[in-house]
PDB file of C-alpha atoms in Angstrom:
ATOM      1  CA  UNK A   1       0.000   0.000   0.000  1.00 77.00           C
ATOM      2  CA  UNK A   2       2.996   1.995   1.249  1.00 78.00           C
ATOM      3  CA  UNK A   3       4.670   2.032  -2.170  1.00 74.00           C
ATOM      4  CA  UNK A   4       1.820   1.664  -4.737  1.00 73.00           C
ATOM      5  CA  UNK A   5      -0.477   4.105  -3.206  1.00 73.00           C
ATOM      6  CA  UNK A   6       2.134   6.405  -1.238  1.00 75.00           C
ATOM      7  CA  UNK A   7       0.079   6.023   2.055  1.00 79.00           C
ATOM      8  CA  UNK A   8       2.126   6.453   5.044  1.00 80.00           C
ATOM      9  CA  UNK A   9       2.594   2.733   6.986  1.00 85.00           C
ATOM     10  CA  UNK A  10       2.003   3.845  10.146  1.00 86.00           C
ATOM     11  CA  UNK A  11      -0.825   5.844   9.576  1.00 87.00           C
ATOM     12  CA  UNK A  12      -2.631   3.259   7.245  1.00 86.00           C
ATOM     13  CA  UNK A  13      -1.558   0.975   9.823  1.00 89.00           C
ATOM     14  CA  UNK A  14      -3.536   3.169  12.482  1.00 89.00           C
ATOM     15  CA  UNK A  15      -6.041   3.481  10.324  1.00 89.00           C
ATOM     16  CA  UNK A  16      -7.342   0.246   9.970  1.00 92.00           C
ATOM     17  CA  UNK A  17      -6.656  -0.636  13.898  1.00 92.00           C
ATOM     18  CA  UNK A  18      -9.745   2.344  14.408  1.00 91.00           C
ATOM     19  CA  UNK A  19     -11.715   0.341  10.954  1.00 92.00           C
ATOM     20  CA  UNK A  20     -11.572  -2.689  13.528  1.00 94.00           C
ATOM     21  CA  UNK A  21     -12.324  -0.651  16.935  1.00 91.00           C
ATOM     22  CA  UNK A  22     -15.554   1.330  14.802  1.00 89.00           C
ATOM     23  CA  UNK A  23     -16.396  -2.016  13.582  1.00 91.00           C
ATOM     24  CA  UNK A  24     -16.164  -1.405  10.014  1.00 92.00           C
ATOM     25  CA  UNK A  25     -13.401  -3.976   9.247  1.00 93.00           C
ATOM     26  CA  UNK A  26     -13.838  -7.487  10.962  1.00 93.00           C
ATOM     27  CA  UNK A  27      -9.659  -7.750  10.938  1.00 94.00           C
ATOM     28  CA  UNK A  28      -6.999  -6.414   9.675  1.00 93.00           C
ATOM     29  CA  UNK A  29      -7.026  -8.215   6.147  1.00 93.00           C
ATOM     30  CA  UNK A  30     -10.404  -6.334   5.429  1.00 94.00           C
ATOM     31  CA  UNK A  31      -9.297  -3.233   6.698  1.00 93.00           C
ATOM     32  CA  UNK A  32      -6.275  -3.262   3.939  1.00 92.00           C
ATOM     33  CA  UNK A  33      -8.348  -4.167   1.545  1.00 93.00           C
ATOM     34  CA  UNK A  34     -10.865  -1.520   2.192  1.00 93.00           C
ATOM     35  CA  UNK A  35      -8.193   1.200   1.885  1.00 91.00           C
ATOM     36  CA  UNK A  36      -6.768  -0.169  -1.499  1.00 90.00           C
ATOM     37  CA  UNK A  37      -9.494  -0.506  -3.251  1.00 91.00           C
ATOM     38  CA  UNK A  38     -11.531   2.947  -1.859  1.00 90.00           C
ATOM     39  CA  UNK A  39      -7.677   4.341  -2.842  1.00 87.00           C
ATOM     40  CA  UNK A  40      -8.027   2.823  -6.241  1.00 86.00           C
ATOM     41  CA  UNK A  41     -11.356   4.084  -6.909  1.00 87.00           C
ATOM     42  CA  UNK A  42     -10.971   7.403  -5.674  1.00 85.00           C
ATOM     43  CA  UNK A  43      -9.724  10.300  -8.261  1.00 82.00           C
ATOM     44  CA  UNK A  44      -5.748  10.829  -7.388  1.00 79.00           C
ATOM     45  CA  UNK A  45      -6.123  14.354  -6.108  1.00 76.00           C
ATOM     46  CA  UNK A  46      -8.173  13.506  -3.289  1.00 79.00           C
ATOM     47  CA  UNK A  47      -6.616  10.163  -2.122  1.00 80.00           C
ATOM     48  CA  UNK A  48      -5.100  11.744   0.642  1.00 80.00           C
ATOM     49  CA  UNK A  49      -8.011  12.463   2.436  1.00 81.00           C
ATOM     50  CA  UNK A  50      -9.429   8.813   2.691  1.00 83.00           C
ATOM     51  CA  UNK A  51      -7.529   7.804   5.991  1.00 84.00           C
ATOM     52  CA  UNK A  52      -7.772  11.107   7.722  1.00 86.00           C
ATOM     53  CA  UNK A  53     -11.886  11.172   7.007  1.00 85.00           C
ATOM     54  CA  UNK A  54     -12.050   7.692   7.948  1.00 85.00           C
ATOM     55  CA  UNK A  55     -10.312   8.179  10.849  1.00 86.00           C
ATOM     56  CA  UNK A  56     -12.194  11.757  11.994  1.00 85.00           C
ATOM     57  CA  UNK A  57     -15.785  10.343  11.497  1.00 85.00           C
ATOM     58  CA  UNK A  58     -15.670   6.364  11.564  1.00 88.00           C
ATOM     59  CA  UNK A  59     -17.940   6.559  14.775  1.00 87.00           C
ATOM     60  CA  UNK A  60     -20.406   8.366  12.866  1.00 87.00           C
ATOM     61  CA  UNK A  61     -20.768   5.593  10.011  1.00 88.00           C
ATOM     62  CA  UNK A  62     -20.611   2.902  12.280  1.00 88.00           C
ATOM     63  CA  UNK A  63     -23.801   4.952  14.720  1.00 86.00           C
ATOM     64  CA  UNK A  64     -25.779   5.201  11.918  1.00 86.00           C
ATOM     65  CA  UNK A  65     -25.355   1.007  10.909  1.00 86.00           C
ATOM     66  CA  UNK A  66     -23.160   1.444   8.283  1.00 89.00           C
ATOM     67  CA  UNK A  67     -20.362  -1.175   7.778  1.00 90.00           C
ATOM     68  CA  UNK A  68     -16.703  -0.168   5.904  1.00 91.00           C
ATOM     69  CA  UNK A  69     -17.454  -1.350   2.776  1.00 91.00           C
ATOM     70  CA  UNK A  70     -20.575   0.971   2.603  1.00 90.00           C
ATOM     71  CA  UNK A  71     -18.954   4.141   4.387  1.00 90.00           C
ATOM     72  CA  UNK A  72     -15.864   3.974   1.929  1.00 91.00           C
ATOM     73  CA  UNK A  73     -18.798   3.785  -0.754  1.00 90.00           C
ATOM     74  CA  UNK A  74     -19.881   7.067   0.615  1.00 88.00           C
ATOM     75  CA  UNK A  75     -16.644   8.905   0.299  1.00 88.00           C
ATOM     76  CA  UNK A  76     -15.589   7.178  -3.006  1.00 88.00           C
ATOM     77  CA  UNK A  77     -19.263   8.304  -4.440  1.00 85.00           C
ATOM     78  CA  UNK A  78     -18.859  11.851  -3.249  1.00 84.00           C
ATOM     79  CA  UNK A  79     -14.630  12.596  -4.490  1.00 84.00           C
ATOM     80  CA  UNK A  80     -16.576  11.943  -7.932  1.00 79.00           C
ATOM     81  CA  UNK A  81     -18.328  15.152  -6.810  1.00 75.00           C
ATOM     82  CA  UNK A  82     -15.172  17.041  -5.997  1.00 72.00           C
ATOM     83  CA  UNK A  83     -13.305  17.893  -2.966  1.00 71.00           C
ATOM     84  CA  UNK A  84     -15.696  20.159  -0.933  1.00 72.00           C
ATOM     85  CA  UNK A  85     -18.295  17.283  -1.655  1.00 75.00           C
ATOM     86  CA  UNK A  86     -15.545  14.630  -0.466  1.00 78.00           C
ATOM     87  CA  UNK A  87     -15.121  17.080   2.688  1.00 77.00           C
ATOM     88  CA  UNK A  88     -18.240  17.574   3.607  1.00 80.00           C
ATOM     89  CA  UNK A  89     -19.707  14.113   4.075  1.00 83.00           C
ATOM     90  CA  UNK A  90     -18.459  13.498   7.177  1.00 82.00           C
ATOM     91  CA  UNK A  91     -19.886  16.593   8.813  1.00 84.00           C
ATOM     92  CA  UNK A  92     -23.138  15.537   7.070  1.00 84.00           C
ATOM     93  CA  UNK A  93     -23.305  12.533   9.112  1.00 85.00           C
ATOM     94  CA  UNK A  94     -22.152  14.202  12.089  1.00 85.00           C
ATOM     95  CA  UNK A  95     -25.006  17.180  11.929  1.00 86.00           C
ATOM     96  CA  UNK A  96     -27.839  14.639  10.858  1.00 85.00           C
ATOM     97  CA  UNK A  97     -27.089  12.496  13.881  1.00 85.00           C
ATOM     98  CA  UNK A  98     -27.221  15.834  15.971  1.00 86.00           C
ATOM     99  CA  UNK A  99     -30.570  17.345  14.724  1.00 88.00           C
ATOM    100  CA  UNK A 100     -32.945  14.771  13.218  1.00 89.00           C
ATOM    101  CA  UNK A 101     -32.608  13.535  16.890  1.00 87.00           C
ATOM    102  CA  UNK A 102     -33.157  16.667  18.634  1.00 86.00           C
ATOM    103  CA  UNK A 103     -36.782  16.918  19.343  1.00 81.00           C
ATOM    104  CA  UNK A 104     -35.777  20.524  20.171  1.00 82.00           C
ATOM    105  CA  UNK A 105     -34.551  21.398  16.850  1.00 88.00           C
ATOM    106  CA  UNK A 106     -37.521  22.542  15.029  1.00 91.00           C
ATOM    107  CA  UNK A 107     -36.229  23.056  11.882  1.00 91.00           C
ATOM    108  CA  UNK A 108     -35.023  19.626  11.610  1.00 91.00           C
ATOM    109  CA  UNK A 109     -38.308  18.038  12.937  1.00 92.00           C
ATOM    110  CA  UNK A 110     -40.175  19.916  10.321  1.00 93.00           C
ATOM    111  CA  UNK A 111     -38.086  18.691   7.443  1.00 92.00           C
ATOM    112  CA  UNK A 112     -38.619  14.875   8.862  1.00 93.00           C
ATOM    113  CA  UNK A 113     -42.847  15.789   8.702  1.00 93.00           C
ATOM    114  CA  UNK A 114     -42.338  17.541   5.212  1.00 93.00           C
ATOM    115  CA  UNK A 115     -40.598  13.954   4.051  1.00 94.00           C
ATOM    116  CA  UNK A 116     -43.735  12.267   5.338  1.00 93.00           C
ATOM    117  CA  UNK A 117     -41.844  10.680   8.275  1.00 93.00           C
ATOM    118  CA  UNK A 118     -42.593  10.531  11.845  1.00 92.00           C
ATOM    119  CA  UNK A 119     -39.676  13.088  13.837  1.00 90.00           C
ATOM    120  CA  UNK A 120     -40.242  10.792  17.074  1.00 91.00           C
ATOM    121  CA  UNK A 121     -39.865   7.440  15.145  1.00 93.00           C
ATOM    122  CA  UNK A 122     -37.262   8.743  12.866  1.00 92.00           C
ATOM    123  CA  UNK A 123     -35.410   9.755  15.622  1.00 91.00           C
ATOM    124  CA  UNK A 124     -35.514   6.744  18.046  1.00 92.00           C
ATOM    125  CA  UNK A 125     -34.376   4.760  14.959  1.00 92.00           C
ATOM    126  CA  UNK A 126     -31.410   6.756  14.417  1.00 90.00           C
ATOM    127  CA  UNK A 127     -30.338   6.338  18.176  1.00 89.00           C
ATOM    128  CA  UNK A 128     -30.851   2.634  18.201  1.00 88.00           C
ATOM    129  CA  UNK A 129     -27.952   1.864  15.448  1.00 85.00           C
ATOM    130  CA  UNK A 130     -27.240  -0.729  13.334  1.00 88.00           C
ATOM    131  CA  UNK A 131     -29.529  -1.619  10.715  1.00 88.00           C
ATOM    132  CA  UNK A 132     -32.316   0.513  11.941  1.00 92.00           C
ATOM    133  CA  UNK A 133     -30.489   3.350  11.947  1.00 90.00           C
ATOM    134  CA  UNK A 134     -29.135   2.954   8.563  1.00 89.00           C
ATOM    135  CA  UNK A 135     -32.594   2.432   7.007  1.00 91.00           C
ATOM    136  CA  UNK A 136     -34.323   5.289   9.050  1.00 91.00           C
ATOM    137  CA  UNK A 137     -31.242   7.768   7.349  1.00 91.00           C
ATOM    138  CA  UNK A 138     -32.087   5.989   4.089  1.00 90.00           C
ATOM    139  CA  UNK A 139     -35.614   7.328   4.237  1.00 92.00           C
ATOM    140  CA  UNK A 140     -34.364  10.189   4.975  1.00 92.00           C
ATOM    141  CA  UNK A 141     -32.041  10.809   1.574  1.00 91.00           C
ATOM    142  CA  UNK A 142     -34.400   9.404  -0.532  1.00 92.00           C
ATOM    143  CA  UNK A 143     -37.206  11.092   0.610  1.00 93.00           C
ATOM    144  CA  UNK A 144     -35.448  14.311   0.004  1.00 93.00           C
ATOM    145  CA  UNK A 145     -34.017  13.070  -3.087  1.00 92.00           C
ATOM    146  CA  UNK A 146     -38.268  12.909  -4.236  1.00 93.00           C
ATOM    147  CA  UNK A 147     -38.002  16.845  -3.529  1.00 92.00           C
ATOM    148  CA  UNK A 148     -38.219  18.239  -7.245  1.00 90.00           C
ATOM    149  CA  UNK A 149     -37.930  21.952  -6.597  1.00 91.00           C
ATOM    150  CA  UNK A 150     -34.386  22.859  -5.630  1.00 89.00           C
ATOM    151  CA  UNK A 151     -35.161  25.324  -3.464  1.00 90.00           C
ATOM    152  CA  UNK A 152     -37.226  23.057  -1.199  1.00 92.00           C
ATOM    153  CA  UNK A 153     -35.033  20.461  -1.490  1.00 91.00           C
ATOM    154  CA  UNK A 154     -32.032  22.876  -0.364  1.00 90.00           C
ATOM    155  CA  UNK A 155     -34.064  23.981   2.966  1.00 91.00           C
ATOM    156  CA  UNK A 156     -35.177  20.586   3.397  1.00 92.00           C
ATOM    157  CA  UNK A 157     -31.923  18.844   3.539  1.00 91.00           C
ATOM    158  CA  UNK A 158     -29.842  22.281   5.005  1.00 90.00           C
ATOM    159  CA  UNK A 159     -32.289  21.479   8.126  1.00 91.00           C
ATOM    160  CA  UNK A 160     -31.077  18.233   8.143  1.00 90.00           C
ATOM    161  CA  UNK A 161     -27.460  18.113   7.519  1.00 88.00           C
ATOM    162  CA  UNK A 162     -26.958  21.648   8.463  1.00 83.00           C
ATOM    163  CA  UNK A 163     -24.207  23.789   7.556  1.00 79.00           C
ATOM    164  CA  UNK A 164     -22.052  21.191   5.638  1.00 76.00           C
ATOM    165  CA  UNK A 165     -24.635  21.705   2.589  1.00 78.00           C
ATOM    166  CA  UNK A 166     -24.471  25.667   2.579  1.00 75.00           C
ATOM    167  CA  UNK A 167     -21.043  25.429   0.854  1.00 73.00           C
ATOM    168  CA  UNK A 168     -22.765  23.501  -1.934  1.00 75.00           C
ATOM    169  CA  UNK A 169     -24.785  25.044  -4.646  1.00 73.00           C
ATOM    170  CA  UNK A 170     -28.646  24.328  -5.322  1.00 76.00           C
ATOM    171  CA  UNK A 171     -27.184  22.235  -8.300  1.00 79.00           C
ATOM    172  CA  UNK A 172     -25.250  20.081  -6.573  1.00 81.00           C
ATOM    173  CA  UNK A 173     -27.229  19.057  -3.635  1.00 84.00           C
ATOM    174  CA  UNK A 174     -28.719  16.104  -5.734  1.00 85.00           C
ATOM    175  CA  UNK A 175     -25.581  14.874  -6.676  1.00 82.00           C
ATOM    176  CA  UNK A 176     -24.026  14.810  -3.092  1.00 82.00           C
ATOM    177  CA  UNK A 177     -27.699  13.001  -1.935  1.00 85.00           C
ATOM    178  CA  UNK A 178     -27.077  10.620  -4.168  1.00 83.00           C
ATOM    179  CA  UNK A 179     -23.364  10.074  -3.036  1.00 81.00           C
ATOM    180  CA  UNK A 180     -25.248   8.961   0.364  1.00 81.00           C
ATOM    181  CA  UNK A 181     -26.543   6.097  -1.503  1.00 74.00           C
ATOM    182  CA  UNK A 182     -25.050   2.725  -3.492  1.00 64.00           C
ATOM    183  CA  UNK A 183     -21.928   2.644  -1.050  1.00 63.00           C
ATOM    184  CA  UNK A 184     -22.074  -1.150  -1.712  1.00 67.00           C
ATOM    185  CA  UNK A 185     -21.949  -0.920  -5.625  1.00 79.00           C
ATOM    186  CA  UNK A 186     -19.020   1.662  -5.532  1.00 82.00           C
ATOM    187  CA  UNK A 187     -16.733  -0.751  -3.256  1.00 88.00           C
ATOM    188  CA  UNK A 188     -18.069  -3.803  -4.789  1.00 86.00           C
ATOM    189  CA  UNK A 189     -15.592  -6.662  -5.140  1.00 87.00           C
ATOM    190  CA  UNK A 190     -12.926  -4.441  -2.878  1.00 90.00           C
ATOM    191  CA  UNK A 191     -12.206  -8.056  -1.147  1.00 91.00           C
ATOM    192  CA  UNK A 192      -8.393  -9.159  -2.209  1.00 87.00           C
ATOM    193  CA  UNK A 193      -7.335  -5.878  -3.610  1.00 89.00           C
ATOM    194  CA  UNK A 194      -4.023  -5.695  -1.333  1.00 86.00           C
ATOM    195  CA  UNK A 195      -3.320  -9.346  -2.303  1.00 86.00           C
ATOM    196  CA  UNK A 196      -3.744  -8.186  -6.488  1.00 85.00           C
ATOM    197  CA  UNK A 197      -2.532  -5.201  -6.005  1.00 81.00           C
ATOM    198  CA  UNK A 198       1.290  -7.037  -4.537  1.00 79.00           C
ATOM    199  CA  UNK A 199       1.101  -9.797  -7.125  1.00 80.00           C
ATOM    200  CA  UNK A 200       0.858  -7.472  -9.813  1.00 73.00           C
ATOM    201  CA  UNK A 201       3.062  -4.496  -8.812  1.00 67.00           C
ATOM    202  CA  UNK A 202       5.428  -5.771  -6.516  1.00 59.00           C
ATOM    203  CA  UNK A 203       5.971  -9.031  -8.045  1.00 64.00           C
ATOM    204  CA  UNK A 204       6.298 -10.859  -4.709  1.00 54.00           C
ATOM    205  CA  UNK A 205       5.421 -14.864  -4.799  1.00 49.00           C
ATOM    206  CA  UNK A 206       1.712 -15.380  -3.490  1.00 48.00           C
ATOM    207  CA  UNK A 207       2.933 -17.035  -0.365  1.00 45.00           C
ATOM    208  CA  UNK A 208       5.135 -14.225   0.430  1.00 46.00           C
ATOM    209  CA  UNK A 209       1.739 -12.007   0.912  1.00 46.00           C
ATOM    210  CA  UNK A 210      -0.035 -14.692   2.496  1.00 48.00           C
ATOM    211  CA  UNK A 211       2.346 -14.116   5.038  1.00 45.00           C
ATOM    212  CA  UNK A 212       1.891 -10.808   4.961  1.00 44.00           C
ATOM    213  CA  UNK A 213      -1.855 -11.111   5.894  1.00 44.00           C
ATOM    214  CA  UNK A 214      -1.016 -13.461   8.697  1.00 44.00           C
ATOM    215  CA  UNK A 215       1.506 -11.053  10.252  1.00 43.00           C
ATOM    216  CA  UNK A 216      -0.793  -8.254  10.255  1.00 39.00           C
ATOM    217  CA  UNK A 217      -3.691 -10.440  11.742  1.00 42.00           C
ATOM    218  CA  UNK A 218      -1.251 -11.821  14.650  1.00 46.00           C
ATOM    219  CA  UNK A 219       0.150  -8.513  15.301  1.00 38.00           C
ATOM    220  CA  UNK A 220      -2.904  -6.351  15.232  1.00 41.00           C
ATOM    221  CA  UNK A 221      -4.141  -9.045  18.233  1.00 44.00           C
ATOM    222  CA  UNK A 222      -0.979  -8.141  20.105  1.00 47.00           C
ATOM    223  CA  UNK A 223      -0.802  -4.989  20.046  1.00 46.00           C
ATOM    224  CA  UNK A 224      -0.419  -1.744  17.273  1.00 43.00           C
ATOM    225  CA  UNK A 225       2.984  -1.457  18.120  1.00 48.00           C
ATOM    226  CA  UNK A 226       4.406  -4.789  16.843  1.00 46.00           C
ATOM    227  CA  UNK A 227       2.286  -4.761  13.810  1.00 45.00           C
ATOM    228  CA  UNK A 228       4.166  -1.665  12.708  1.00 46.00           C
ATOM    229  CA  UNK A 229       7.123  -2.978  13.351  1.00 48.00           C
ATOM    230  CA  UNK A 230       5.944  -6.263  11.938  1.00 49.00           C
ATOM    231  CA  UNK A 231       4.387  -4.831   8.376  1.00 47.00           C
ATOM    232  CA  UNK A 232       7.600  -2.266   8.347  1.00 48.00           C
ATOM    233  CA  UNK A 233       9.679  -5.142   8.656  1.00 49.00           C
ATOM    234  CA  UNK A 234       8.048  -7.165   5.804  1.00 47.00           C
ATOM    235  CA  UNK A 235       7.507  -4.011   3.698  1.00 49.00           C
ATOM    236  CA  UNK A 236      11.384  -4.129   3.535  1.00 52.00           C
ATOM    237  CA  UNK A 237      11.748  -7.482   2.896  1.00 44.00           C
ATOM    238  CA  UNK A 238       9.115  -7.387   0.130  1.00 49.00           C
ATOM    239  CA  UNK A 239      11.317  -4.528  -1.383  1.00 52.00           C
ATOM    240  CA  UNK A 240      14.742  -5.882  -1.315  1.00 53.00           C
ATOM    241  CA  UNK A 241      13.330  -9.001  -3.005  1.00 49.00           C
ATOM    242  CA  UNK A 242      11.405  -7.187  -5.691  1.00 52.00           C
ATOM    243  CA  UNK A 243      14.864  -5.502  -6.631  1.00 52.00           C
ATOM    244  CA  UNK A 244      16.831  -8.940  -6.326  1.00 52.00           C
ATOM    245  CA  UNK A 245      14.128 -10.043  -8.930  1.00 46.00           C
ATOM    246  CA  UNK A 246      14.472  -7.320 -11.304  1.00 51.00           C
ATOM    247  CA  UNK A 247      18.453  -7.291 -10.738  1.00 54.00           C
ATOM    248  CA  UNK A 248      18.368 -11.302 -11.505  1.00 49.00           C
ATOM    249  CA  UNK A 249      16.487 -10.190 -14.875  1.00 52.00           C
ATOM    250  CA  UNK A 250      18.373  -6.987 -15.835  1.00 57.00           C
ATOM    251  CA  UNK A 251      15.398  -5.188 -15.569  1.00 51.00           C
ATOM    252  CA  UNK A 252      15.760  -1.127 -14.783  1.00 48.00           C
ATOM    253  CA  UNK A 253      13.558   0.050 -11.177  1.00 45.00           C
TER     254      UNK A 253
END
């Protein structure tokens, strides 16, 4: 990951230790792959805001009962949209969790009746997590997705995700909605991209990276600080022998 995708090792490394602790990555395998591929897919200019997004608002995905594969969806949807979009998603999550459960915030409660929901329901479902959550917030983007004047829709889903959407234009609202959907389709088949992505471009021997996922599994259960050391270790290793290979075939780096 280090050398195709730049990413830093201990900060990927970091990164996928809080995937586990959010519960968006099962182990350590899965939280690699989610990276790579959600690195692949996302436009080269705005790579390097993946891990510090995923990092910032992880909790808020995993509240709201979404697992990795669908929050990466989210952010790989909305970079198609362009950085402030990118940016802006996580706040999104952060404000909806704050006012469409605030029975105080009136604004907010009045969007949720104007999408034909229930604010009390709508609101309980949010707080309970999991797969509640995530289909009460569903109902919530695609009932304002339904909104066909843009200037309702703006209000509507300003009162909802709150000051993240004022930077947007009317125009773009839809688009960024709709970046709050499919996260499944856009990291579809993101399983086994580390393992690809080291046969292909480091040209390491299959068993070599088998180790590597085994190391990072057995390290990650001990402790962060000896699967740094350990991946660091095996990042050389994977390096020296990729240049012993291309030495052995007079091939230039």
């Amino acid at each position: 990951l280090s050398d195709v995708m730049g990413t830093d090792v201990a900060e990927s490394t970091q990164s996928v230790n809080t995937l586990i602790h959010n519960g968006l990555a099962k182990d350590a395998v899965e939280g690699f792959d989610l990276l790579a591929a959600a690195a692949q897919r996302t436009p080269l200019a705005m790579r390097e805001e993946l891990i510090p997004l995923i990092d910032e608002y992880g909790t808020f995905f995993s509240s709201l009962g979404f697992n990795g594969q669908e929050a990466f969806g989210i952010l790989v949807n909305a970079s198609e949209q362009g950085a402030i979009a990118l940016d802006k998603v996580g706040d999104a999550l952060k404000e909806t969790g704050i006012r469409a459960t605030d029975i105080g915030d009136k604004a907010a409660q009045d969007a949720l009746t104007a999408l034909r929901l229930n604010a009390t329901d709508t609101a309980n479902a949010l707080l309970a997590g999991g797969q509640t959550s995530k289909v009460a917030f569903q109902q919530m983007v695609d009932g304002l997705l339904r909104i066909t004047d843009p200037a309702e829709q703006a209000a509507q889903a300003t009162a909802l995700f709150g000051t993240p959407l004022e930077d947007l234009s009317k125009a773009e609202i839809p688009a960024f909605l709709q970046a709050l959907s499919g996260g499944d389709d856009a990291m579809a088949e993101f399983k086994g991209t580390v393992d690809e992505m080291s046969a292909a471009v480091a040209a390491a021997p299959g068993a070599s990276f088998d180790l590597f996922k085994r190391k990072a599994h057995e390290t990650f259960v001990s402790g962060m600080e000896s699967a740094i050391s350990g991946v660091m270790s095996l990042a050389g290793w994977l390096s020296g022998h990729r240049r012993r290979w291309r030495r052995a075939r007079g091939l230039r780096r």
